Coordinates of C-alpha atoms and ligand atoms in Angstrom, one line a residue:
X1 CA -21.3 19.7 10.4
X2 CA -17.8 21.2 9.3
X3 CA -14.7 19.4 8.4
X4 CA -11.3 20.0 9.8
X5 CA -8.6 19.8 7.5
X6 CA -4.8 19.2 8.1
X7 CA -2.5 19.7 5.4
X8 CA -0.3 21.6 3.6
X9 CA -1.3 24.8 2.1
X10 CA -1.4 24.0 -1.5
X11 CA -3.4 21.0 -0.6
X12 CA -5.5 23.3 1.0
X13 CA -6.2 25.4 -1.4
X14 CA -7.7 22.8 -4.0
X15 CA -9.8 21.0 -1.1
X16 CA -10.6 24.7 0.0
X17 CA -12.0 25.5 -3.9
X18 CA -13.8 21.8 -4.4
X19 CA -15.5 22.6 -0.7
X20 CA -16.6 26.0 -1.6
X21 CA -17.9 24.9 -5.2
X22 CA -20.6 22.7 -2.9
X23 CA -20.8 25.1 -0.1
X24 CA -19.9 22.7 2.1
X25 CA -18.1 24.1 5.3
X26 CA -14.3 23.5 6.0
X27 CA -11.5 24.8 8.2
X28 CA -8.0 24.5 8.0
X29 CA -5.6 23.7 10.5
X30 CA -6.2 23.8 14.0
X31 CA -5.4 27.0 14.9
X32 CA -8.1 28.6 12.8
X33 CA -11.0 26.2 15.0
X34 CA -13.1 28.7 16.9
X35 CA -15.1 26.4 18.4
X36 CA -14.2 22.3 18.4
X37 CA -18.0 21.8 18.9
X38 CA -18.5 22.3 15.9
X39 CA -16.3 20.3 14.1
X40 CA -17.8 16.6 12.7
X41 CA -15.1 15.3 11.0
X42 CA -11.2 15.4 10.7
X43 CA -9.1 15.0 7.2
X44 CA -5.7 14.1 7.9
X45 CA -2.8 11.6 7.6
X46 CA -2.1 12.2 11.5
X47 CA -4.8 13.1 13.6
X48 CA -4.4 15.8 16.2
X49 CA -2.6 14.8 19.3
X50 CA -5.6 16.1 21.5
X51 CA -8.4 14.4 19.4
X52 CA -10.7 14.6 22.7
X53 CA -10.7 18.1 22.0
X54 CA -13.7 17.6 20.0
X55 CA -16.6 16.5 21.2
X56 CA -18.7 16.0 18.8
X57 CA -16.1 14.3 16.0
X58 CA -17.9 11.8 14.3
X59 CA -15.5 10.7 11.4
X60 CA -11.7 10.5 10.8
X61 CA -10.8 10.0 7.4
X62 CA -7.1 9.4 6.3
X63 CA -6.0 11.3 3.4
X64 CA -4.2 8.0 1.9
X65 CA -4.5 4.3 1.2
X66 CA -3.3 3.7 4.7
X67 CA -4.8 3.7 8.0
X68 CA -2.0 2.0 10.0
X69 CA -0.8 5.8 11.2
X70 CA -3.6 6.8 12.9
X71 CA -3.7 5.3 16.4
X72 CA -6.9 3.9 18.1
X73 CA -9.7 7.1 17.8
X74 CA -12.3 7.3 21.1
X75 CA -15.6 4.9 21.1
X76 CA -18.0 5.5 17.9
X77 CA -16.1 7.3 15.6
X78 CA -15.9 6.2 12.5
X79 CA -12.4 5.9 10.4
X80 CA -12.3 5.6 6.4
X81 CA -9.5 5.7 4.3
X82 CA -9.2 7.4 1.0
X83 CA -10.6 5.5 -2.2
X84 CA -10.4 6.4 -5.4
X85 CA -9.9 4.8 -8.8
X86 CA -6.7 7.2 -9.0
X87 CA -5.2 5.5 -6.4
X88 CA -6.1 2.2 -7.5
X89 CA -4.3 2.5 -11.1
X90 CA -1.9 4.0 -10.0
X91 CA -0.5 1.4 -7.5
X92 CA -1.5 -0.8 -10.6
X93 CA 0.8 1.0 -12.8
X94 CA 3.5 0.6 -10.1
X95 CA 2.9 -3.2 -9.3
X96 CA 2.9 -4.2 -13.0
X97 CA 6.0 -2.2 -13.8
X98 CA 8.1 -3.8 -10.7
X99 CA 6.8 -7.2 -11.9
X100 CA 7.6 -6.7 -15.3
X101 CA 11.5 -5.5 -14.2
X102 CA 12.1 -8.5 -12.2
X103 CA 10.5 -10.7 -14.5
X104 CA 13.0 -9.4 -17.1
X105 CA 15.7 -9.5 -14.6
X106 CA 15.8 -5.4 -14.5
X107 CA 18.1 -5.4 -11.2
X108 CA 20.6 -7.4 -13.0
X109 CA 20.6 -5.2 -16.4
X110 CA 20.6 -1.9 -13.8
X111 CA 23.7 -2.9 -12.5
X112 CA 25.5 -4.0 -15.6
X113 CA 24.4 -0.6 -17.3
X114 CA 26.3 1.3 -14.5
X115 CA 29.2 -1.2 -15.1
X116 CA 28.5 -0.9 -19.0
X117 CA 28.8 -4.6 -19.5
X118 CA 26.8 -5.9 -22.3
X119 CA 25.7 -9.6 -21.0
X120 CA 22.4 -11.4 -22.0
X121 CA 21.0 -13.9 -19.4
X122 CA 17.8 -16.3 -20.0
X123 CA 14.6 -15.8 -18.8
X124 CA 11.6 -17.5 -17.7
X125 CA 8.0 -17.9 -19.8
X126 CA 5.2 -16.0 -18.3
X127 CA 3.1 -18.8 -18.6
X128 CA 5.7 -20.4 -16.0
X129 CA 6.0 -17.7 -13.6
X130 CA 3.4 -18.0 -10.7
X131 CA 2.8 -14.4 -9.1
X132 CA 1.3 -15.1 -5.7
X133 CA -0.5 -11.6 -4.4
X134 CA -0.8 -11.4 -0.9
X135 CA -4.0 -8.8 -0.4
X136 CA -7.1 -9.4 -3.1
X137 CA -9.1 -6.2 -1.9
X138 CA -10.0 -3.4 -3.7
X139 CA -6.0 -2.5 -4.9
X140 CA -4.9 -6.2 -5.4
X141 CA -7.7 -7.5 -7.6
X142 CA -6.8 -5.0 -10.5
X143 CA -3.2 -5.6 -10.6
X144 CA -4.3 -9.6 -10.6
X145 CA -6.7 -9.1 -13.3
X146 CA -3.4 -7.1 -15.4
X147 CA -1.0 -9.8 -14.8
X148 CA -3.6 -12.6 -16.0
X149 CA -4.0 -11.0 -19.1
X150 CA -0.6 -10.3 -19.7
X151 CA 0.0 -13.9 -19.5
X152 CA 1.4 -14.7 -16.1
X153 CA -0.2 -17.9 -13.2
X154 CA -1.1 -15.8 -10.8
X155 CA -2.9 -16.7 -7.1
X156 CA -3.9 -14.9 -4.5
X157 CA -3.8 -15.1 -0.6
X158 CA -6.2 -13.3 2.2
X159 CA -6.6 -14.0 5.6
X160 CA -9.8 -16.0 5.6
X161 CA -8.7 -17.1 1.9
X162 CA -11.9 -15.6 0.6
X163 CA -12.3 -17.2 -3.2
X164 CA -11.9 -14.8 -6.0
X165 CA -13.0 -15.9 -9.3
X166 CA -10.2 -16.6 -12.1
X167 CA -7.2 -17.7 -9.8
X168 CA -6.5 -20.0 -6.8
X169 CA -6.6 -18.2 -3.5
X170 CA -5.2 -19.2 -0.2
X171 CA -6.0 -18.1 3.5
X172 CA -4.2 -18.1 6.3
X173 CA -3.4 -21.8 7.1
X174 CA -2.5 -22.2 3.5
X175 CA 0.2 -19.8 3.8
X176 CA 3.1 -22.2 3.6
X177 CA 1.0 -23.9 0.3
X178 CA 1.0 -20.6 -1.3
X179 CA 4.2 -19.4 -0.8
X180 CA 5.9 -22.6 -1.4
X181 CA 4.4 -22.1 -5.4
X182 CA 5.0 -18.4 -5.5
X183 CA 8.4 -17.5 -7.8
X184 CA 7.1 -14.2 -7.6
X185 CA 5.5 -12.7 -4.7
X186 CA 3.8 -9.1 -4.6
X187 CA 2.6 -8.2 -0.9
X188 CA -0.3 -5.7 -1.1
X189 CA -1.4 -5.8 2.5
X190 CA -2.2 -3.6 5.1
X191 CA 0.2 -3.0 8.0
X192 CA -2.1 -4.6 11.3
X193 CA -0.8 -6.8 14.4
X194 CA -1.1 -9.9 11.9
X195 CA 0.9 -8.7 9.3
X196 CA 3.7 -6.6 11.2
X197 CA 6.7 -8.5 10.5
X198 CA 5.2 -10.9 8.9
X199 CA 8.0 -11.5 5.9
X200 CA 10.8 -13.2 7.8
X201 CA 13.5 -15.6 7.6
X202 CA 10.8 -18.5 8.3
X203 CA 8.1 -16.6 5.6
X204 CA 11.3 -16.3 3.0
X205 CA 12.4 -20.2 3.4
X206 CA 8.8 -21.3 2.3
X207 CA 9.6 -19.7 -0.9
X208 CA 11.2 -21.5 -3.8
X209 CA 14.3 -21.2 -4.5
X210 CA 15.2 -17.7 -6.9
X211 CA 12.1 -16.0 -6.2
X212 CA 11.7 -12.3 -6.6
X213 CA 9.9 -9.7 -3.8
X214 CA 7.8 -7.1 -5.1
X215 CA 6.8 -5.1 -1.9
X216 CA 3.9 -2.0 -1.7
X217 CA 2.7 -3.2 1.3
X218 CA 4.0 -1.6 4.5
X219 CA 8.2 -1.3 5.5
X220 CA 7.3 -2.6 9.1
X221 CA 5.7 -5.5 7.7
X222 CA 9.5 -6.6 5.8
X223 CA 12.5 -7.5 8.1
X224 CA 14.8 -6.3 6.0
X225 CA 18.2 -8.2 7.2
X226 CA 16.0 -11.2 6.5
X227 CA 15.9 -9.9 3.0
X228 CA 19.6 -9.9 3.4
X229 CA 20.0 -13.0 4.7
X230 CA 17.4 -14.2 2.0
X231 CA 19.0 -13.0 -0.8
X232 CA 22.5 -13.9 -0.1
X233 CA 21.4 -17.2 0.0
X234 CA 20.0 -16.9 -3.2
X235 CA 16.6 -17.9 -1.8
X236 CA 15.6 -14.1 -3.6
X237 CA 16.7 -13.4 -6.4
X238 CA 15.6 -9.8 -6.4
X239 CA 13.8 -7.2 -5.1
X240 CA 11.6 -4.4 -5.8
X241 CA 10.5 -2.2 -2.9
X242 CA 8.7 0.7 -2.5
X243 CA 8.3 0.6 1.0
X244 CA 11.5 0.0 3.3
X245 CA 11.4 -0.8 7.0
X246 CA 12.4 2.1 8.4
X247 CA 11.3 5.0 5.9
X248 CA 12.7 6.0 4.9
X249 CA 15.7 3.8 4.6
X250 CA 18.7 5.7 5.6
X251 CA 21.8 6.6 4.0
X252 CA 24.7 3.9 4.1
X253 CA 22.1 1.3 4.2
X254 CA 23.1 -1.9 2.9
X255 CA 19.6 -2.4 0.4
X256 CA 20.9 1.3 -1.1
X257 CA 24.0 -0.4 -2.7
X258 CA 22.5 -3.8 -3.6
X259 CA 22.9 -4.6 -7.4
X260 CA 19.4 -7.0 -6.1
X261 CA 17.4 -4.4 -5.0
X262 CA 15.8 -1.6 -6.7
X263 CA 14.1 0.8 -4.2
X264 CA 11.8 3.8 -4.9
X265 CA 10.4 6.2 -1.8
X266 CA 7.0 5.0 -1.4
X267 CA 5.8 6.7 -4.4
X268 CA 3.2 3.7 -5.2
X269 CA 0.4 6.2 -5.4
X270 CA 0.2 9.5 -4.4
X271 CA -4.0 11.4 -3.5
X272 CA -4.6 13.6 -6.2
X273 CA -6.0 16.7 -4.1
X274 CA -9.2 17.0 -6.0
X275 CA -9.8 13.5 -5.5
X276 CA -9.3 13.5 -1.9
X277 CA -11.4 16.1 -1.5
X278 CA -14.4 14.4 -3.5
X279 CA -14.0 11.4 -1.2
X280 CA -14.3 12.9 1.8
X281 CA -17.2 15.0 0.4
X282 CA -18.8 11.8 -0.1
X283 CA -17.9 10.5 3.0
X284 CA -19.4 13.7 4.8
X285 CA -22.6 13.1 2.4
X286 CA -23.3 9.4 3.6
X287 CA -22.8 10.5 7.0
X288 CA -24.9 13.1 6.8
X289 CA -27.7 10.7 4.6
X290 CA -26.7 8.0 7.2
X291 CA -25.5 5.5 5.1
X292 CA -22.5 3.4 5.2
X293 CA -19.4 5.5 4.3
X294 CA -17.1 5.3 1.5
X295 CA -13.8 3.9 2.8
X296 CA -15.2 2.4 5.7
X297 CA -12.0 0.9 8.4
X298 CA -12.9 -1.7 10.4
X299 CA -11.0 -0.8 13.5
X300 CA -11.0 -4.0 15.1
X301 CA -9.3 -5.7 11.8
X302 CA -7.2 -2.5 11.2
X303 CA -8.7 -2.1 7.3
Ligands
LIG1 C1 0.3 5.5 0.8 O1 1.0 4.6 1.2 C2 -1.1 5.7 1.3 O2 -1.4 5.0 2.3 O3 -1.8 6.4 0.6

């Protein structure tokens, strides 16, 4: 079994030490693949154009969160995505701090700062703010359990509105129910067919009036002149996003100068290169024990 890495070379060179620590066998980038029998799996965020190229591929594992870039991979083999309680906390850390701004009405202060215009304006209580988190897996449940303790109502919402104990959750044909209670809404989800587009003009009208976007989903999931639209008529009050649809968002565009909206480049989380390369050591360890992998994508639901 040998892995196939692509990356850049100072990613490289940490994977290329953790791999060598283990003597476990890896090549990096294509060009230096002397024979493509031989490689089993594929580290990447893009695969190779010419995946067929290798016959004997067994696992694709993407070097992120994310899965939606990699496109459908031939019959029996396996996709998993990068886990690791790095990533976790640190899309955590993210989530609660974008919260906490528009909670404390951060765009508004921003923009007053820049103006230098000293203005106080009231706030809501916590305990009468209901965050609704769309997404309760493995990154949503965390940042729930945070804003529970710091004080916030907070429900949840999943396709098949699978219960998670301490907070309401809602599945798919309760969408209008959950949103409609939501003044804060945080959308952790995976980019699929179901959720592409999925926050639009209808989605934002279900939402009470002055509600506030926290988005570390996916950009193609968010139609962003519905945002407009949404927040002009003061159906949004504000909006934190970390992922912009398209990315990234291009000069001149209209959310770049919004006083509303406070944007950072899809910095959520970021793989720590040692930990990547511990995950898909352990993936090529299950495989190789044949045991479920870490990470595991089901391709037909697309996470
Ligand atoms: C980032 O968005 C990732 O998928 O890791």
């Amino acid at each position: 079994m040998a892995l196939l890495y692509l990356s850049t070379p100072k990613r490289a060179a940490v994977w290329q030490k953790v791999f060598a620590d283990v003597g476990e066998e890896m090549v990096i980038g294509e060009d230096a693949v002397k024979d493509p029998a031989a490689i089993t799996h594929i580290a990447c965020w893009y695969p190779p154009v010419d995946i067929a190229r290798y016959p004997n591929l067994r696992v694709v594992i993407s070097v992120g969160a994310g899965v939606d870039q990699i496109p459908a991979l031939p019959g029996g083999v396996q996709l998993s995505r990068t886990v690791s309680s790095q990533i976790d906390r640190m899309v955590r850390e993210w989530v609660v701090m974008a919260t906490l701004m528009l909670h404390r009405g951060m765009a508004t202060y921003i923009d007053q700062a820049a103006r230098q215009v000293w203005q106080a304006h009231a706030g809501t209580a916590m305990r009468e703010t209901t965050v609704g988190i769309m997404g309760t897996g493995r990154v949503g449940l965390p940042v729930a359990r945070t804003l529970i303790d710091l004080g916030f109502n907070v429900c949840g919402w999943n396709r098949s509105g699978r219960p998670v104990e301490g907070m309401p959750v809602y599945g798919e044909r309760d969408l209008d129910r959950f949103l409609g209670q939501t003044n804060l809404l945080i959308c952790l989800l995976p980019l699929t067919d179901q959720t592409r587009g999925l926050m639009s003009s209808t989605f934002f009208e279900k939402l009470p009036i002055r509600s506030r976007l926290v988005h570390a989903g996916r950009g193609a999931q968010l139609d962003m002149d519905a945002l407009h639209a949404a927040l002009q008529e003061g159906r949004i009050e504000s909006a934190m996003l970390d992922v912009t649809n398209p990315e990234p968002l291009p000069q001149g565009h209209w959310a770049w100068s919004d006083p509303r909206v406070i944007i950072t480049p899809h910095i959520g989380s970021v793989t720590d290169y040692e930990e990547g390369a511990r995950h898909v050591l352990a993936v090529i360890k299950a495989d190789r024990d044949g045991c479920e992998i870490p990470g595991r994508v089901d391709q037909n639901l697309g996470y």
